[in-house]
XYZ file of C-alpha atoms in Angstrom:
394
model
C -82.178 -10.037 39.475
C -83.699 -11.456 36.298
C -81.636 -11.307 33.220
C -82.454 -11.764 29.760
C -82.265 -15.033 27.564
C -79.622 -15.314 25.231
C -80.228 -15.534 21.686
C -80.671 -18.886 20.254
C -77.281 -20.213 18.685
C -77.577 -21.049 14.898
C -76.224 -24.456 14.794
C -75.037 -23.759 11.221
C -72.129 -22.167 13.050
C -70.828 -25.411 14.544
C -71.112 -27.263 11.370
C -68.174 -25.359 9.523
C -66.028 -27.895 7.104
C -62.808 -28.088 8.805
C -60.998 -28.410 5.519
C -62.407 -25.316 4.260
C -61.295 -23.754 7.383
C -57.765 -24.773 6.871
C -57.659 -24.375 3.048
C -58.860 -20.543 3.394
C -57.681 -19.543 6.727
C -56.513 -15.921 6.913
C -52.827 -17.592 7.072
C -50.580 -19.375 5.207
C -50.295 -23.434 6.593
C -47.789 -25.993 5.389
C -46.205 -29.174 6.593
C -43.008 -30.626 5.857
C -40.902 -33.397 6.444
C -37.935 -32.722 8.901
C -35.372 -32.015 5.506
C -38.035 -29.637 4.675
C -40.199 -31.236 1.879
C -43.076 -29.950 1.532
C -46.416 -32.506 2.156
C -49.287 -30.382 2.522
C -50.099 -26.505 1.768
C -53.150 -24.684 2.389
C -55.061 -22.456 -0.698
C -54.314 -19.286 0.956
C -50.819 -20.108 1.005
C -50.634 -21.314 -2.888
C -52.336 -18.297 -3.978
C -49.861 -16.017 -2.001
C -47.012 -17.687 -4.060
C -48.585 -18.306 -7.206
C -48.022 -22.280 -7.324
C -50.139 -25.176 -7.833
C -50.273 -27.617 -5.118
C -48.797 -30.355 -7.641
C -45.865 -28.013 -8.439
C -44.797 -28.060 -4.855
C -46.146 -31.011 -2.958
C -43.175 -33.866 -2.526
C -41.373 -31.601 -5.372
C -39.880 -28.437 -3.384
C -38.525 -28.168 0.062
C -39.587 -25.079 2.034
C -36.431 -23.835 2.143
C -36.791 -23.424 -1.601
C -39.549 -21.156 -1.172
C -37.357 -18.620 0.850
C -35.009 -16.029 -0.948
C -31.353 -16.557 -0.237
C -30.810 -14.627 2.682
C -33.674 -16.243 4.590
C -32.625 -19.800 3.472
C -29.550 -19.374 5.070
C -30.914 -18.253 8.244
C -33.684 -21.032 8.181
C -30.748 -23.748 7.823
C -28.254 -22.185 10.065
C -30.835 -20.727 12.899
C -34.090 -22.078 12.833
C -33.596 -25.790 11.781
C -31.446 -26.518 14.884
C -33.784 -24.535 17.199
C -36.664 -26.660 15.867
C -35.080 -29.909 16.235
C -33.519 -28.195 20.220
C -36.801 -26.701 21.242
C -39.628 -28.272 18.930
C -40.815 -24.891 18.142
C -39.609 -21.033 16.624
C -41.779 -18.077 17.123
C -42.090 -14.783 14.683
C -39.331 -15.719 12.414
C -39.322 -12.805 9.788
C -38.641 -13.750 6.295
C -39.302 -13.263 2.487
C -40.940 -15.874 0.488
C -40.350 -16.094 -3.397
C -43.282 -15.751 -5.472
C -43.661 -18.164 -8.876
C -43.565 -14.443 -10.746
C -40.348 -13.572 -8.855
C -41.663 -11.288 -6.469
C -41.490 -11.573 -2.536
C -43.570 -11.619 0.293
C -42.492 -10.680 3.725
C -43.766 -13.093 6.300
C -43.656 -14.084 10.038
C -43.044 -17.779 10.193
C -44.027 -19.911 13.537
C -43.412 -23.738 13.183
C -43.772 -26.913 15.702
C -41.996 -29.914 15.216
C -43.997 -33.185 15.768
C -42.107 -36.139 16.755
C -43.073 -40.100 16.899
C -41.336 -41.647 20.024
C -38.438 -38.974 20.137
C -38.006 -39.343 16.149
C -38.793 -35.942 13.907
C -41.837 -36.909 12.031
C -43.248 -33.605 10.360
C -43.119 -29.912 10.903
C -46.337 -27.570 10.994
C -45.706 -24.075 9.797
C -48.013 -21.141 9.968
C -47.120 -17.817 8.251
C -48.359 -14.326 8.430
C -48.655 -11.925 5.691
C -46.821 -8.971 7.418
C -46.537 -6.885 3.718
C -48.359 -3.435 5.584
C -46.296 -4.181 8.828
C -42.998 -3.973 6.467
C -44.102 -0.940 4.739
C -44.995 0.772 8.241
C -41.504 -0.331 9.643
C -39.808 0.687 6.479
C -41.693 3.953 6.782
C -40.267 4.345 10.409
C -36.801 3.421 9.163
C -36.853 6.072 6.544
C -38.115 8.488 9.291
C -35.580 7.480 11.754
C -32.941 7.773 8.984
C -34.027 11.375 7.881
C -34.623 12.424 11.439
C -30.969 11.176 12.272
C -29.599 12.978 9.164
C -31.259 16.367 10.069
C -29.763 16.016 13.688
C -26.513 15.727 12.054
C -27.079 18.776 10.026
C -28.577 20.607 13.292
C -25.286 19.641 15.069
C -22.999 20.868 12.285
C -25.390 24.066 12.067
C -25.045 24.263 15.403
C -21.177 23.981 15.444
C -21.011 26.641 12.500
C -23.152 29.030 14.793
C -21.092 28.411 18.104
C -17.883 29.095 15.736
C -19.588 32.136 14.258
C -20.768 33.478 17.378
C -17.270 33.067 19.087
C -15.843 35.086 15.870
C -18.488 37.837 16.144
C -17.645 38.095 19.908
C -13.753 38.437 19.066
C -14.546 40.805 16.254
C -16.930 42.934 18.888
C -14.177 43.009 21.575
C -11.546 44.108 18.836
C -13.996 46.786 17.359
C -14.330 48.063 21.300
C -10.767 48.045 21.972
C -10.013 50.066 18.714
C -12.848 52.380 19.111
C -11.269 53.088 23.099
C -8.025 53.519 21.630
C -8.968 55.366 18.521
C -11.072 57.821 20.484
C -8.299 57.905 23.586
C -5.774 58.753 20.917
C -7.549 61.624 19.144
C -8.838 63.505 22.101
C -5.547 65.116 22.559
C -4.960 66.324 19.020
C -8.602 67.468 19.145
C -7.999 69.458 22.396
C -5.070 70.917 21.074
C -7.190 71.898 17.918
C -9.542 73.586 20.273
C -7.051 75.273 21.913
C -5.607 76.805 19.099
C -8.714 77.896 17.416
C -9.781 79.586 20.384
C -6.661 81.689 20.744
C -6.873 82.228 16.755
C -10.383 83.522 17.493
C -9.011 85.998 20.425
C -5.890 87.148 18.303
C -7.105 87.012 14.687
C -8.977 89.812 13.001
C -11.410 88.768 10.178
C -12.316 91.578 7.359
C -14.311 88.978 5.383
C -17.937 89.714 6.581
C -18.755 85.948 6.134
C -15.865 85.179 8.249
C -17.931 85.120 11.534
C -20.355 82.402 10.189
C -17.576 80.129 9.095
C -15.673 80.419 12.295
C -18.942 79.481 14.120
C -19.644 76.470 11.760
C -15.998 75.653 12.073
C -16.356 75.711 16.190
C -19.385 73.441 16.003
C -18.005 70.819 14.068
C -14.845 70.617 16.357
C -17.533 70.105 19.165
C -19.575 67.545 17.158
C -16.210 65.873 16.624
C -15.621 65.816 20.445
C -19.370 64.614 21.232
C -18.789 61.821 18.833
C -15.786 60.644 20.564
C -16.796 61.112 24.117
C -20.167 59.057 23.285
C -17.975 56.354 21.599
C -15.457 56.004 24.619
C -18.922 56.126 27.038
C -20.006 53.129 25.163
C -16.959 50.972 25.161
C -16.113 52.006 28.887
C -19.947 50.953 29.884
C -19.377 47.943 27.878
C -16.647 46.635 29.896
C -18.141 48.294 33.175
C -21.190 46.133 32.898
C -19.292 43.140 32.332
C -17.862 43.232 35.843
C -20.683 44.958 37.837
C -23.444 42.447 39.253
C -26.982 42.671 38.502
C -28.959 43.941 41.592
C -32.692 45.069 42.502
C -32.647 48.755 41.984
C -35.473 50.921 43.834
C -36.696 53.002 40.706
C -38.216 55.818 42.687
C -35.183 56.903 44.396
C -32.807 55.935 41.674
C -34.816 58.176 39.266
C -35.520 61.145 41.131
C -31.502 61.392 41.687
C -31.235 61.378 37.436
C -34.007 63.866 37.399
C -32.203 65.894 39.822
C -28.947 65.656 37.642
C -30.917 66.644 34.632
C -32.732 69.853 35.849
C -28.771 70.816 36.871
C -27.580 70.129 33.556
C -30.822 71.077 31.105
C -32.626 73.574 33.069
C -35.746 73.531 31.248
C -38.635 75.700 32.689
C -41.815 74.674 33.742
C -40.255 70.863 33.108
C -42.339 68.287 34.808
C -41.802 64.651 35.822
C -44.457 62.017 36.720
C -43.035 59.192 38.347
C -45.231 55.959 39.179
C -43.317 52.795 40.430
C -46.063 51.576 42.617
C -46.927 48.607 40.663
C -43.002 47.369 40.204
C -40.885 49.271 42.757
C -37.698 47.537 41.864
C -35.903 46.281 38.508
C -33.365 43.798 38.382
C -30.386 45.476 36.308
C -26.845 46.944 36.883
C -26.896 50.167 38.344
C -24.836 51.736 36.024
C -26.923 50.086 32.481
C -30.266 51.356 34.053
C -28.527 54.672 34.761
C -27.658 55.052 31.218
C -31.032 53.984 29.870
C -32.695 56.233 31.936
C -30.285 59.451 31.697
C -30.741 58.940 27.821
C -34.203 58.779 27.780
C -35.409 61.647 30.182
C -32.405 63.913 28.853
C -34.054 63.484 25.490
C -37.225 64.251 26.390
C -35.802 67.452 27.812
C -33.720 68.326 24.710
C -36.541 67.385 21.990
C -39.249 69.423 23.776
C -42.037 70.816 21.608
C -41.434 74.892 21.149
C -44.342 76.561 23.382
C -45.060 73.802 25.577
C -43.247 72.714 29.002
C -41.956 69.346 28.806
C -43.967 66.778 30.733
C -42.313 63.073 31.085
C -43.941 60.409 32.543
C -41.971 57.231 33.917
C -43.768 53.814 35.156
C -43.333 50.316 35.928
C -45.978 47.718 35.196
C -46.008 43.916 35.039
C -45.703 42.681 31.416
C -46.541 38.774 32.111
C -45.082 36.258 34.580
C -41.519 36.825 33.493
C -41.296 40.310 32.285
C -41.824 43.920 33.681
C -42.327 46.913 31.725
C -40.787 50.094 31.928
C -42.203 53.007 29.952
C -40.936 56.435 29.542
C -43.481 58.809 27.568
C -42.913 62.468 26.572
C -45.003 65.221 25.150
C -42.036 66.499 22.701
C -41.559 66.736 19.070
C -42.329 63.185 18.532
C -40.627 61.245 15.478
C -42.004 60.187 12.076
C -41.422 56.301 12.456
C -42.558 55.735 9.021
C -39.553 57.316 7.512
C -37.145 56.903 10.339
C -38.197 53.622 12.520
C -35.965 51.217 10.665
C -32.903 53.784 11.910
C -34.057 54.513 15.188
C -31.691 52.894 17.033
C -28.844 52.871 14.685
C -25.134 54.817 15.526
C -25.237 58.372 15.137
C -28.705 58.773 13.544
C -30.501 61.989 14.223
C -33.765 62.977 13.648
C -34.119 66.814 14.422
C -30.979 68.310 13.318
C -31.598 71.758 14.805
C -31.066 70.216 18.495
C -27.450 69.631 18.964
C -26.553 65.868 19.823
C -24.372 63.122 19.021
C -27.230 60.382 17.617
C -25.724 57.896 20.146
C -28.338 58.163 23.059
C -30.970 55.661 21.482
C -28.106 53.105 19.999
C -26.958 52.791 23.731
C -30.353 52.361 24.907
C -31.305 49.858 23.039
C -27.956 47.735 22.908
C -27.844 47.959 26.940
C -31.631 46.730 26.731
C -30.975 43.837 24.623
C -27.620 42.792 26.487
C -30.098 42.651 29.796
C -32.380 40.259 27.670
C -35.200 42.543 27.087
C -36.252 44.991 23.780
C -37.363 48.322 23.147
C -40.856 49.219 21.469
C -41.238 52.572 20.532
C -44.689 54.603 19.727
C -44.789 58.407 18.605
C -46.634 60.871 17.037
C -45.112 64.061 15.368
C -45.755 67.120 17.135
C -47.501 65.089 20.234
C -44.671 62.984 21.799
C -43.031 59.841 21.936
C -43.393 56.679 24.526
C -40.675 53.948 24.798
C -41.626 50.887 26.136
C -38.885 48.713 27.441
C -39.788 44.959 28.340
C -36.982 43.553 31.038
C -37.015 40.219 32.511
C -38.193 40.119 35.944
């Protein structure tokens, strides 16, 4: 195998002036006696320091070129190491320039001996200004990161404390709601009984009395429905804390809810289209899933469009690797999301006053879905229907 001949060497490269190499090397050189007295410096080091050769040679010691801290370190640490081992490597010092500024350098030194007697110290100095800037920047970044870490830790402690406080407040509120609703039930039932007896025995001569009686009856029923709804929210919350999550077979589970709804809300011609072939089971607590589906399906029947048989589609589908989608779509009255979107899941919000209700169903659905680690999205067109899409963890 033939090889290309190498180019001829320019002989001028072998004729470099050694003195010039020493004087203008990219690093500083100096030689000093064992006590530090300077006997030789190259031009690079002189240029760095701003002194002339005459000012330093035989007049200054190496230690005098160092800052106070560096000088103490050199005399207490570096000089003894030189005597012991004959060399030191990569000592970081600050040199003092003639103008008072400082220059960060790395110092390497070798001690030459003559018959075991210290003769001269040869010193090489490397300018590490850019390295020092980089190190300082890293140190600032580290300090800033540590400060931010402390701030984040404090913020996290505050969030944990606030979360614990909110948990206690929610528990207290649930207990208060449960106790208040329980204590109000009996007096309200007494009022209902008394009112019914009043209607049975009393005679009203005012032509508007019948309307007023009906309004009062409706108000009483609304109060009873609200109390029942509040009690259901608290009882269901307490129940879910004790009931385990399980894989619920969707088809049989939903069919049972549909049968129950047909008995409670008989709607002529209502049809249900159930398709769970893509995801046959969902992992939730049975009471929680029952409440979610029961509220959405009963709303689909209650808010049916006049003159159009209710048609409800319930489906499951994979959303991504970690989530599944449960959708409930109806062809009912629909909701004006531009007007009511922000209040959709608020407690006691109702968007069709002509239809009886407590305004708690969607609040409960949203609360249960969030408790299960999911979220609810809604699409609706007034007069055409509403679709609830519930994203749940697998």
